[in-house]
Coordinates of C-alpha atoms in Angstrom, one line a residue:
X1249 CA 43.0 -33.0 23.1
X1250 CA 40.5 -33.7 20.4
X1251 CA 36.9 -31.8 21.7
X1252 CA 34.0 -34.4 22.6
X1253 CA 31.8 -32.6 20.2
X1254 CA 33.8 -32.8 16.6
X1255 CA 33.5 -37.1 18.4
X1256 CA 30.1 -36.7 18.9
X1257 CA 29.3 -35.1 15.0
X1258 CA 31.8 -37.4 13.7
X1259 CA 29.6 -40.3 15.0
X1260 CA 26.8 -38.9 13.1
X1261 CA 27.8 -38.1 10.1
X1262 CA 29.1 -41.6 10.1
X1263 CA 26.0 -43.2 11.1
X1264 CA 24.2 -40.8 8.4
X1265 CA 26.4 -42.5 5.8
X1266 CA 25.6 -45.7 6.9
X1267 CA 21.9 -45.7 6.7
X1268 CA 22.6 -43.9 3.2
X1269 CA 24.7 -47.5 1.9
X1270 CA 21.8 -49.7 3.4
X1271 CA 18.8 -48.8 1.1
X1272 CA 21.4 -48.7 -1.9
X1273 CA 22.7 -52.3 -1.3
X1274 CA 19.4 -53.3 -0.4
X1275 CA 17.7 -52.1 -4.2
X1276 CA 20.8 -53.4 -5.8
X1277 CA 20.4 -56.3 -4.4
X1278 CA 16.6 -56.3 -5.1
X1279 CA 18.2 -55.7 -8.8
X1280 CA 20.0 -58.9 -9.2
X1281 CA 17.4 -60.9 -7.7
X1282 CA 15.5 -59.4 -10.6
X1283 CA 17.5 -60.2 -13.6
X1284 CA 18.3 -63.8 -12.6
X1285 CA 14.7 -65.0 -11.9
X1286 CA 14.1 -62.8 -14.9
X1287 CA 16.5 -65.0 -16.9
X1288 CA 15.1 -68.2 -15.3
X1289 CA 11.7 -67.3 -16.0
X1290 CA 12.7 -65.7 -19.9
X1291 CA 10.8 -68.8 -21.7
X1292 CA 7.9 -69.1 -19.5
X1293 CA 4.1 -68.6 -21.1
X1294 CA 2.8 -66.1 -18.8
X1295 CA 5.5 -63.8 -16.8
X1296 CA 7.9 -61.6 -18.4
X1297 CA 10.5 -59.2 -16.5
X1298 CA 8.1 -56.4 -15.6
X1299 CA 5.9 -58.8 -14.0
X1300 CA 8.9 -60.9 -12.1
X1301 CA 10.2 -57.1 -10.8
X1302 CA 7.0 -56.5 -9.0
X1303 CA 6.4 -60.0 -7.6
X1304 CA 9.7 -59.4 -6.2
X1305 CA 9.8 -56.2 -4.9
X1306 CA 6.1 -57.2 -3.2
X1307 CA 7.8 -60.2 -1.2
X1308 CA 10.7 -57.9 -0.8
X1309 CA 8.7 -55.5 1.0
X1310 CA 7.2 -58.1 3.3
X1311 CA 10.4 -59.8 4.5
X1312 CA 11.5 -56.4 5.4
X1313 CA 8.5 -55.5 7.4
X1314 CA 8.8 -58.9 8.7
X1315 CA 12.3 -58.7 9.8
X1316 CA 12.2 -55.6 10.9
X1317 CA 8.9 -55.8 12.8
X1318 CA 7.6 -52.3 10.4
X1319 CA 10.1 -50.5 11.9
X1320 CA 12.1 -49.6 9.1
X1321 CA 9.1 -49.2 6.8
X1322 CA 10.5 -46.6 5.0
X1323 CA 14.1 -47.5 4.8
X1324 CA 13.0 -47.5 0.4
X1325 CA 10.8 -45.0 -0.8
X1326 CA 10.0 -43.6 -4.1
X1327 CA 11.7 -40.6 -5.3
X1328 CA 10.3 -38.8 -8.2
X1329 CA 13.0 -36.5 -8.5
X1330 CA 15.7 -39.2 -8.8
X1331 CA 13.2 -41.2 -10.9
X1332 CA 13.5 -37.9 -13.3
X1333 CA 16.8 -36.4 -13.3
X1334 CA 19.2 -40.2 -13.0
X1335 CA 16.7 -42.9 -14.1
X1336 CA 14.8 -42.1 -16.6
X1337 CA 17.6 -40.0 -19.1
X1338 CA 19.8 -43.7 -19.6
X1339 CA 16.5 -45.1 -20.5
X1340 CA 15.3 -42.7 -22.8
X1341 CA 18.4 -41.8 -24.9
X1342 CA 19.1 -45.5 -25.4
X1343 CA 15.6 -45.9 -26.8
X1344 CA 16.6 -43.1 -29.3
X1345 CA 20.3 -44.7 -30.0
X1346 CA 18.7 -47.9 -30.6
X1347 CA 15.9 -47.4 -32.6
X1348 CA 16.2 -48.6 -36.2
X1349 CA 15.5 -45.2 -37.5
X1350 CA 14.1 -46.3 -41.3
X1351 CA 11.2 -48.3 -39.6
X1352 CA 10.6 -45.1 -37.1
X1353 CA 10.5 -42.9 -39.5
X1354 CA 9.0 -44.8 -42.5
X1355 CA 6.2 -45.0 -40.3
X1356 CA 6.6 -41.7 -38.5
X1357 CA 3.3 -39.9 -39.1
X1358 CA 1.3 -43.3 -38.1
X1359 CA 3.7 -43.3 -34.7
X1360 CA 3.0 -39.8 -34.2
X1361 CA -0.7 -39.9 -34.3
X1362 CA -0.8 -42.8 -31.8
X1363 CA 1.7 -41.0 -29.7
X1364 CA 0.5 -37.7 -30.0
X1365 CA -3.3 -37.0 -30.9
X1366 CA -3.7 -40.4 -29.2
X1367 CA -2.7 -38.7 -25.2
X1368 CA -4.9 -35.6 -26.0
X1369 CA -8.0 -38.1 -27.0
X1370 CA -7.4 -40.5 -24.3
X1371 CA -6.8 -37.8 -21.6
X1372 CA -10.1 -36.2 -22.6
X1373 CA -11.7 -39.3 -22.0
X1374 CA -10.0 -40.2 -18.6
X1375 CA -10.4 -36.4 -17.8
X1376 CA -14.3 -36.2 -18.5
X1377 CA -15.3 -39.8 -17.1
X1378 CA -12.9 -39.1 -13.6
X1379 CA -14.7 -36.1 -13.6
X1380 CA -18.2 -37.6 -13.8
X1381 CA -17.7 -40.8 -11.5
X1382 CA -15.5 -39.5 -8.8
X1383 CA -18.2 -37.2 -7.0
X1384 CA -20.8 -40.2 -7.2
X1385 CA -18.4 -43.0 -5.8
X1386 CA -18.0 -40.0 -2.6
X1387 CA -14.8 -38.9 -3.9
X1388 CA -14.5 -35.2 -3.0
X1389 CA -12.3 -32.4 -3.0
X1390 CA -10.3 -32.7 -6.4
X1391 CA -10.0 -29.8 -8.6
X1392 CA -10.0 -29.2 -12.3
X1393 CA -6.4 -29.1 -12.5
X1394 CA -6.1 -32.3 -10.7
X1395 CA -8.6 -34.1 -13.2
X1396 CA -6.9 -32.8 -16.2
X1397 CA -3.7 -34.1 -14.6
X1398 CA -5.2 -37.4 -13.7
X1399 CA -6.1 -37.6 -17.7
X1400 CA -2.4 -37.2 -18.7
X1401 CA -1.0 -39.4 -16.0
X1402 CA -3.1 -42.2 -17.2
X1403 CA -2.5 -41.6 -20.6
X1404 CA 1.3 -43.0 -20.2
X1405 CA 2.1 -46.0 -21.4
X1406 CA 4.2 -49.0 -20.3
X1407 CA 4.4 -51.3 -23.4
X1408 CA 7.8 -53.1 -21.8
X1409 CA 5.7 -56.3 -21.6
X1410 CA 4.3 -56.1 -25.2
X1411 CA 7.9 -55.6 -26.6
X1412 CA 9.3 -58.4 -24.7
X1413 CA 7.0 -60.7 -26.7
X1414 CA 7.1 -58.7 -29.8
X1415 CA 10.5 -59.5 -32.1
X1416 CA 11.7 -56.9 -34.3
X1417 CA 12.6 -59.1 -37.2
X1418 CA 9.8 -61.0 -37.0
X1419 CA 6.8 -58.4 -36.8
X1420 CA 9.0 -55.0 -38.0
X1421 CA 5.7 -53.2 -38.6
X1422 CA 4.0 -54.2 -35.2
X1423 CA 6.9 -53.5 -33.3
X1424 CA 8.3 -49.8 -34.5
X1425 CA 4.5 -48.9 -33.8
X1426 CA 4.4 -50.4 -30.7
X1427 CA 8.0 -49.1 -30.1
X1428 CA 7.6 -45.2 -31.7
X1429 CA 4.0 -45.2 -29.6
X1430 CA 5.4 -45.9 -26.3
X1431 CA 8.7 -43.1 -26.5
X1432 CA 6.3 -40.6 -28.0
X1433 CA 3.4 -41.1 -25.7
X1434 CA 6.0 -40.7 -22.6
X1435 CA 7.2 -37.7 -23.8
X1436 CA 3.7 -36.3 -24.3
X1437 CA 2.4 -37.3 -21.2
X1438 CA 5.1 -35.3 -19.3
X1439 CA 4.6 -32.2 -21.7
X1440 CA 1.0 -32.0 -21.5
X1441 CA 1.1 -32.9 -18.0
X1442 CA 4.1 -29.9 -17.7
X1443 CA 1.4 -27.3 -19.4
X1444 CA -1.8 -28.8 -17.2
X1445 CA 0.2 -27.4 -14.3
X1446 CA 0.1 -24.1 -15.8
X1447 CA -2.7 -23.7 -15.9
X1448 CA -5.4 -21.8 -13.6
X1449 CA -8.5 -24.3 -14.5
X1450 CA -10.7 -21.4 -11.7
X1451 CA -10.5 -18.9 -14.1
X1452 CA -11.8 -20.3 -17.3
X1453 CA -11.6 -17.8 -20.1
X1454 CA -10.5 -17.7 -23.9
X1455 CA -7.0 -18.1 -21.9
X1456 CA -7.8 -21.8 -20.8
X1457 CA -6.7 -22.8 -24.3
X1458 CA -3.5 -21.5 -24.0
X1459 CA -2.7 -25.6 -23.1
X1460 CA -2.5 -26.7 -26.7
X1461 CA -0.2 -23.4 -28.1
X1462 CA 2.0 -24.5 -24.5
X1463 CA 2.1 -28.1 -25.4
X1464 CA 3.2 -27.4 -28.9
X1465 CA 5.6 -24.4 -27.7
X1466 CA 7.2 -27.1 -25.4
X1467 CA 7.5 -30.0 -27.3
X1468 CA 8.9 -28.0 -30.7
X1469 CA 11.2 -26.6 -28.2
X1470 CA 12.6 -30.0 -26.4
X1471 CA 12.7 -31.5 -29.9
X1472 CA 14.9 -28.6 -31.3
X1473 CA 17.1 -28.8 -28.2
X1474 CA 17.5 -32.2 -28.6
X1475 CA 18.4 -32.2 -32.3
X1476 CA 20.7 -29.0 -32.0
X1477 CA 22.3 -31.5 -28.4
X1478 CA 23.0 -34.2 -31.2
X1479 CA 24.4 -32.5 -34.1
X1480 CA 26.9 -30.4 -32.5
X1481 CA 28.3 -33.9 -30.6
X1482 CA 28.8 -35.1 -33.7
X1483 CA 30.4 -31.8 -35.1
X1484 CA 32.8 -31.7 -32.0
X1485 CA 33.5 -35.8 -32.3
X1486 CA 34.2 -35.5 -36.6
X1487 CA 36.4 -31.8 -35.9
X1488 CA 38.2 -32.7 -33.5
X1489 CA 39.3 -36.5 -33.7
X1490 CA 39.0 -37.9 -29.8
X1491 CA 39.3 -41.4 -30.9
X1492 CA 43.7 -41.3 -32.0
X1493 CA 43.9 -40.8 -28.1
X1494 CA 41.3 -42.1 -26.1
X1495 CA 38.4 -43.8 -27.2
X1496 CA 36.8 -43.4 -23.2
X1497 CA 36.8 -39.4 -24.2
X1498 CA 34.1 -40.1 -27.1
X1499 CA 32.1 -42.4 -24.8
X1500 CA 32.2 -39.9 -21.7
X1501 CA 31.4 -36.9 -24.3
X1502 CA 28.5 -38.6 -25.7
X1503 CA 27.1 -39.5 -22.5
X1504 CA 27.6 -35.9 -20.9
X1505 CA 26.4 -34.2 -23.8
X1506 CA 22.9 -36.1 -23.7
X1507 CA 22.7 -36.0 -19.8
X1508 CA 23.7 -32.0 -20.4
X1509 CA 20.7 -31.5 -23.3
X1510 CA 18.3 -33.0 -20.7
X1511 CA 18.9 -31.0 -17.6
X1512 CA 18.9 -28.2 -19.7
X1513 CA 15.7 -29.3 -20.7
X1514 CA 14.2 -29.3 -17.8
X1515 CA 16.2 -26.2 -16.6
X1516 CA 13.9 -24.2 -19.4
X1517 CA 11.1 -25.8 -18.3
X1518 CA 10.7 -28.0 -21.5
X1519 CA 10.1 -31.9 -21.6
X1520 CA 13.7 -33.7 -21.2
X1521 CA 12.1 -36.8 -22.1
X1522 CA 11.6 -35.3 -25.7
X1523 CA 14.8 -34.1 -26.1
X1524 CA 17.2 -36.8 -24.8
X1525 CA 15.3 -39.0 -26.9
X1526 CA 15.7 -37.0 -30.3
X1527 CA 19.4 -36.1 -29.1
X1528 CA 19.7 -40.0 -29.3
X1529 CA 18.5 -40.7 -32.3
X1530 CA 20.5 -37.9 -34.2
X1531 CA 24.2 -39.4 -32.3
X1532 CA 23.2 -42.6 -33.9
X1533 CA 22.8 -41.2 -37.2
X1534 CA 25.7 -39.0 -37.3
X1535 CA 28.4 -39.0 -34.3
X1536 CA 28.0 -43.1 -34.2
X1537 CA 30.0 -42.7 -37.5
X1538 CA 32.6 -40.1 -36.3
X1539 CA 33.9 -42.4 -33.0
X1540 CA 36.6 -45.2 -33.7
X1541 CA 35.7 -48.7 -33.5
X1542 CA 36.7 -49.2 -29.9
X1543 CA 33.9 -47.2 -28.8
X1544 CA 31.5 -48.4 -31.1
X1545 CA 31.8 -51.8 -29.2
X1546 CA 32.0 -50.6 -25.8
X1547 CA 28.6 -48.5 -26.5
X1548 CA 26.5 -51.4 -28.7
X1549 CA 26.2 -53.5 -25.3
X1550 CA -15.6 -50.1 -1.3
X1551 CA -15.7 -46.8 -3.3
X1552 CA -12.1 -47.2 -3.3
X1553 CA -12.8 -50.4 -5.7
X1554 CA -15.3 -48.4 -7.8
X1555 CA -12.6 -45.6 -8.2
X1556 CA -10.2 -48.4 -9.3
X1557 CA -12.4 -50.0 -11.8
X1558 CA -13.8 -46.9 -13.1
X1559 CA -9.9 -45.8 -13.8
X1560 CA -8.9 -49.1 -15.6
X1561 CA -12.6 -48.9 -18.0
X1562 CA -11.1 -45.1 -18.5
X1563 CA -7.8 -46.0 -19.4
X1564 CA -9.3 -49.1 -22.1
X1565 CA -12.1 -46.9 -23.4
X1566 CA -9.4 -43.8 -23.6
X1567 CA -7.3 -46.1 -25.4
X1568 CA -9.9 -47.6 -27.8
X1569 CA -11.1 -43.9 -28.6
X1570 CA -7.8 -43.5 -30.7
X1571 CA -6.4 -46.4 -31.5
X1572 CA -8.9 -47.9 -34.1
X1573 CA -10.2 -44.7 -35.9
X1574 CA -6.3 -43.5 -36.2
X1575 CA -5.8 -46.6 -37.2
X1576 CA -8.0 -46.4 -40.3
X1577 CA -7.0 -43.3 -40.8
X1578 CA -3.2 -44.8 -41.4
X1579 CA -4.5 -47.5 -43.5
X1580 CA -6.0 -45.0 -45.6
X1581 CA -2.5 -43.0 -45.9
X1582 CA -0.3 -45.5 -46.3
X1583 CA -2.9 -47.2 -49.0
X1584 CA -2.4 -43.7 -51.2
X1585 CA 1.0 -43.7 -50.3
X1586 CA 1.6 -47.5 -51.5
X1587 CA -0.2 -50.4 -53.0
X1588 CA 2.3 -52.7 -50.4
X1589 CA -0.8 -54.5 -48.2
X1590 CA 2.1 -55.4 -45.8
X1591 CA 2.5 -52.1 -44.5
X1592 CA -1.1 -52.3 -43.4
X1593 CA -2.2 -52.5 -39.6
X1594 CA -4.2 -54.9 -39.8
X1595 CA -7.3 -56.1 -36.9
X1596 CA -5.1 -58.1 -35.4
X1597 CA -2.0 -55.6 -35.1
X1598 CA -4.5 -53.1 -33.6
X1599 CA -5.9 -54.8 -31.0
X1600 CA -2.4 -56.0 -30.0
X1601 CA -1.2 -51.9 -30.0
X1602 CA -4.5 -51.2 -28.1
X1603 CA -3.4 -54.1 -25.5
X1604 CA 0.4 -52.8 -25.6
X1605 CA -0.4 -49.6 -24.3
X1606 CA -2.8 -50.2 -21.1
X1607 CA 0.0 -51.3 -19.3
X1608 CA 0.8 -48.2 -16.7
X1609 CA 4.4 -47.8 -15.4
X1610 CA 6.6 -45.9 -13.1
X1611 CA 6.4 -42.4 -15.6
X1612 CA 2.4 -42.8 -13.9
X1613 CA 3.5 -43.0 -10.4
X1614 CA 6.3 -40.5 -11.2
X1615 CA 3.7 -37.8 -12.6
X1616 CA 1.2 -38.8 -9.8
X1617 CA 3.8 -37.9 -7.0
X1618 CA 4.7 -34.6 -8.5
X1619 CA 0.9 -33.6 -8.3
X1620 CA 0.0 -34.9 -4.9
X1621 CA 2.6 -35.0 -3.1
X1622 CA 5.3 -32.1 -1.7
X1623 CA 8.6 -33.7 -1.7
X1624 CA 6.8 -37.2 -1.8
X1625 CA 5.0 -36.7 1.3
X1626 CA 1.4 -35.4 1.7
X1627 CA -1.0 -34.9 4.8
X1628 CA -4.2 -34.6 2.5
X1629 CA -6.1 -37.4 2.7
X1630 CA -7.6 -37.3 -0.8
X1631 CA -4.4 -36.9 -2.4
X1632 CA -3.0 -39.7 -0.5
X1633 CA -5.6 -41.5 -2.2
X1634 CA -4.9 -40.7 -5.7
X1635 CA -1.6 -41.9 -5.0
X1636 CA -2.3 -45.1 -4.1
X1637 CA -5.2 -45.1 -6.7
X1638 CA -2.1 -44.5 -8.7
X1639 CA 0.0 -47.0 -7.2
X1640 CA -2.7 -50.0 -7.5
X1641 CA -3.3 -49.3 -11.4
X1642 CA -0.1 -49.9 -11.8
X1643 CA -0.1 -53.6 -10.2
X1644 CA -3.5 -53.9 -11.3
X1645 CA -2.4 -53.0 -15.2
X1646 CA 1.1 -54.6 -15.5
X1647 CA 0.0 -57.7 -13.1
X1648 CA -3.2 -59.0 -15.0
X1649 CA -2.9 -57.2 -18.5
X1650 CA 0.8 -58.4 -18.5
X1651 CA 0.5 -61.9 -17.4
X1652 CA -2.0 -62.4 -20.8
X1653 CA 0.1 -60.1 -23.2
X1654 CA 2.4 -63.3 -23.9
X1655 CA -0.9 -65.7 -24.5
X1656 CA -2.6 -62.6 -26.5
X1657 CA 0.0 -62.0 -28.8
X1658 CA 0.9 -66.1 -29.7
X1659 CA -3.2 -66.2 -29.9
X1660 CA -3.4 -63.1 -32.8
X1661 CA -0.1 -63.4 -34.2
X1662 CA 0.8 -67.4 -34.8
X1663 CA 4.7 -68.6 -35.0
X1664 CA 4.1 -69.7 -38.5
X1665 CA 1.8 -66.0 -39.2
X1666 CA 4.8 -63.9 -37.7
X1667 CA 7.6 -65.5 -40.0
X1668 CA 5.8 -64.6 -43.0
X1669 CA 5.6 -61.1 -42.1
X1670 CA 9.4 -60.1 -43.1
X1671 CA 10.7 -56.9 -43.8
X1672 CA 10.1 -55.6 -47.2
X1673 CA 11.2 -53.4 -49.3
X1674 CA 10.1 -49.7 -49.6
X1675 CA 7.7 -49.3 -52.3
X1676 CA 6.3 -45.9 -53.8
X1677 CA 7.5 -44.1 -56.3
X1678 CA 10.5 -44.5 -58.2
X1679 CA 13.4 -42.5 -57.1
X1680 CA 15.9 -40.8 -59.2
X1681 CA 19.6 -40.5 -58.6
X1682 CA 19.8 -38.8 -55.0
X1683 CA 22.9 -36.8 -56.5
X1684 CA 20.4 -35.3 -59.0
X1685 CA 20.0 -31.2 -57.7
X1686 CA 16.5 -30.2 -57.1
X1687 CA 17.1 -27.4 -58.9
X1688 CA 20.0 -26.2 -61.5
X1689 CA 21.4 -23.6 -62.9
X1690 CA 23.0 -25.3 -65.6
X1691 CA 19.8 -26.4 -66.7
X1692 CA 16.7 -24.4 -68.3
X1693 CA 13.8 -23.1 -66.8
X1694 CA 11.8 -25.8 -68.3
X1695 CA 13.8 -28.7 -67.2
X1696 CA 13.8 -27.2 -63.5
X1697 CA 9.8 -26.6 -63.8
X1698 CA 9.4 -30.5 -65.1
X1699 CA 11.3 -31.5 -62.4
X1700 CA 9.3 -29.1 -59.7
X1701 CA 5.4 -30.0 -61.3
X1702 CA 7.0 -34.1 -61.0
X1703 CA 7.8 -33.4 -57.2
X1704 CA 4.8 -31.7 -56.2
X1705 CA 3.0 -34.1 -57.9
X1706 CA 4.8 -37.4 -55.9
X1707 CA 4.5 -35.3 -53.1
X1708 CA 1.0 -35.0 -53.4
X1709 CA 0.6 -38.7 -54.2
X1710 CA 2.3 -40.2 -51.5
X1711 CA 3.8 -38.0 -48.9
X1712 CA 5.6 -40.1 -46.6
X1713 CA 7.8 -41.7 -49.5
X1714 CA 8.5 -38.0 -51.0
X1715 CA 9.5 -36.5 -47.1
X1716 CA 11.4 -39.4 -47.1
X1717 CA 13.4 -38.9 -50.5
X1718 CA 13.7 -35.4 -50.3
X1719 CA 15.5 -35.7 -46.6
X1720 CA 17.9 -38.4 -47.9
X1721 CA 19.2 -36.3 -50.4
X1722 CA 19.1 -33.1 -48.4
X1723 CA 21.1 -35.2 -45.6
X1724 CA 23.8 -36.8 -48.3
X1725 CA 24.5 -33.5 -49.7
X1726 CA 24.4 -30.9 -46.8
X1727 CA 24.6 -32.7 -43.7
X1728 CA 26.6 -36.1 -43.2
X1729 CA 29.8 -34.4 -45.1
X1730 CA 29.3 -31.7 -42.2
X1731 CA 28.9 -33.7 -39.3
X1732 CA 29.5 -37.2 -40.3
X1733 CA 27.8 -40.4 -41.0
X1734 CA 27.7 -43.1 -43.0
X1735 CA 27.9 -43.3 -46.6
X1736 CA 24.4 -44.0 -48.8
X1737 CA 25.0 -47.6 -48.7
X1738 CA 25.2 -47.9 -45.2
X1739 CA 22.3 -45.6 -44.4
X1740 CA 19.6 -46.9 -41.9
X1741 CA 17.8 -43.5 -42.5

């Protein structure tokens, strides 16, 4: 005789698994919805898919209140954790797979400046102003850890909508800025936001700036990880041949290994965003070669309005504070580096890169949860409100700045304006045969010094073309024979 309790707990568990499958079928479903209207709505002027995903999950939300007469209010709710650890690692390690990697890193130091220096400006600004208004529009009870992390969660970019618009043929420049920007600034939002919580702002000392030698420690540290993740894929893909068998082995290995090189990321407390990214980028450049062509084409495919506004002038006047003078600053590098005025940002490409990145996006609400909230709930009351200060910037940001990104862009950048702007060929110095040694011994000491005093001397004159021909023929001679890759003609790189 089977016991009426092992009935009763059966019943549970069974009824436990069912309200698990309704939220699930109810955001996939939420999903489709999505992508058709977003495919309906792919020409039109003013919306692009960010926008059509919020409109729907907002009338969403309100036929299930509705229906449900707000009893099941809470039947989806945001997860930061599963935002983190199964979301966000897909998106980011297809960013790095995809990137065309001789735009990214032709234009590497500009990217990094925006993405980098850029946060650490535009925090300080978002930092120092929350800091100033909040107490006068009566909002109390924040401390300085909470501002600084308020600075870094409103640092994070969204530019989805801007690169919807954006073509990469069309305006190469524009868009591996716009592009490199938005990876790197997610990234080092989530590490400077990683060392803010560190940090114990009540004891202000010479220990304080500890933050910058932490944010440099961690992102060094998540890059490396993520570089060693990608070369020793491709070591294990060129050694040991997975393709004669089963091309569904290379495709699960490459997957595993850049899910593994995250969670081990954030395991050591580093920033997985940064190294799932850079893991990306190095299995395009080197395992991408060592899989068979199955695989490469199964992979290809009141005061609470004050605090508002105050947080959107922050987040434009942060972004302005870097985006211009770094600007010049690039124009001036790339001017000694080349005489090529098409590798020039001009006006026009930097008020659409200051545009691109006030858009604020689900890494904002992700980092705003983790601060305020314990397991995404929280009885405070004036945490509760920075979450849905978080919430409505969001909306607010991706809503209005998103529905005039499409005008903006057709406004600054004209069909005919965009065609002319092609991609052109690298310009600098000329470059000797790559198979040429930097140094020799078959040679004599004068030959090798002629050929140093030459280097140092390009180097000197235009460093990004130098890095860059130095690294091809350190990577044709050392590393592709080693772990695979294309040959020098087919190099994207």
């Amino acid at each position: 005789m089977v016991p009426l309790s092992w009935i009763s707990d059966e019943a549970r568990n069974l009824a436990h698994e069912h309200a698990q499958v309704v939220p699930i079928s109810l955001f996939v479903a939420v999903l489709c919805l999505c992508l058709v209207i977003g495919y309906l709505l792919e020409e039109n002027r003013w919306v692009n898919e960010s926008i059509v995903a919020i409109i729907v999950g907002i009338f969403a939300g309100i036929m299930l209140l509705l229906i449900t007469k707000g009893k099941s209010s809470h039947i989806l709710t945001f997860s930061e954790e599963l935002f983190f650890i199964y979301l966000l690692p897909p998106i980011i390690f297809n960013a790095g797979f995809q990137v065309k990697k001789k735009q990214f890193f032709h234009n590497f130091l500009t990217i990094m400046m925006f993405g980098v220096i850029g946060v650490f400006i535009s925090t300080l600004v978002i930092t120092c102003g929350s800091w100033w208004i909040f107490p006068k529009l009566k909002l109390l009870g924040l401390t300085g850890q909470d501002f600084l992390a308020i600075g870094t969660i409103f640092s994070s970019t969204d530019t989805v909508c801007t690169l919807q618009v954006l073509h990469q043929d069309e305006t190469p420049l524009l868009y591996s800025l716009v592009f490199g920007e938005g990876v790197v600034n997610d990234a080092t939002s989530v590490v400077l936001f990683n060392a803010v919580q560190k940090l114990d702002v009540s004891k202000f000392s010479s220990k304080t700036f500890r933050v910058i030698g932490d944010f440099l420690y961690l992102f060094l540290l998540s890059t490396g990880l993520g570089v060693l993740s990608g070369l020793l894929t491709s070591y294990i893909l060129k050694a040991l041949s997975f393709g004669r068998h089963s091309s569904v082995r290379e495709i699960a290995l490459m997957m595993l290994m850049a899910y593994l090189s995250y969670m081990l990321a954030e395991l050591c407390d580093l920033s997985g965003i940064l190294t799932v990214f850079f893991c990306g980028i190095l299995m395009s450049h080197y395992a991408w070669y060592n899989v068979t062509e199955t695989s490469r084409i199964t992979t290809s495919y009141g005061n609470l309005l004050g605090i508002y506004s105050s947080l959107i002038l922050l987040i434009l006047l942060g972004r302005a504070a870097f985006v211009f003078p770094l600007s010049a600053v690039a124009n001036y590098t790339n001017t000694r580096a080349s005489s090529d005025r098409a590798s020039r940002i001009t006006f026009r490409h930097q008020i659409i890169i200051w545009w691109a990145g006030l858009m604020r996006g689900a890494v904002s609400i992700a980092l705003a949860f983790k601060q305020f909230t314990f397991s995404g709930v929280t009885s405070d009351p004036v945490k509760a409100t920075m979450i849905t200060n978080t919430i409505i910037v969001v909306l607010f940001s991706t809503l209005v700045f998103g529905f005039l990104t499409k005008p903006l862009i057709r406004y600054l950048l004209p069909h005919t304006a965009t065609r002319k702007n092609i991609n052109h060929e690298e310009s600098g110095p000329q470059i000797e045969d790559l198979n040429l040694p930097l140094l020799s011994l078959e040679e004599s000491a004068a030959t090798n010094i002629s050929r140093a005093k030459e280097s140092l001397s390009m180097l000197i004159e235009s460093p990004v073309f130098t890095i860059h021909h130095f690294w091809r023929r350190f990577d044709d001679a050392y590393m592709r024979p080693f772990f695979g890759g294309p040959h020098h003609n087919e190099s994207q790189c």
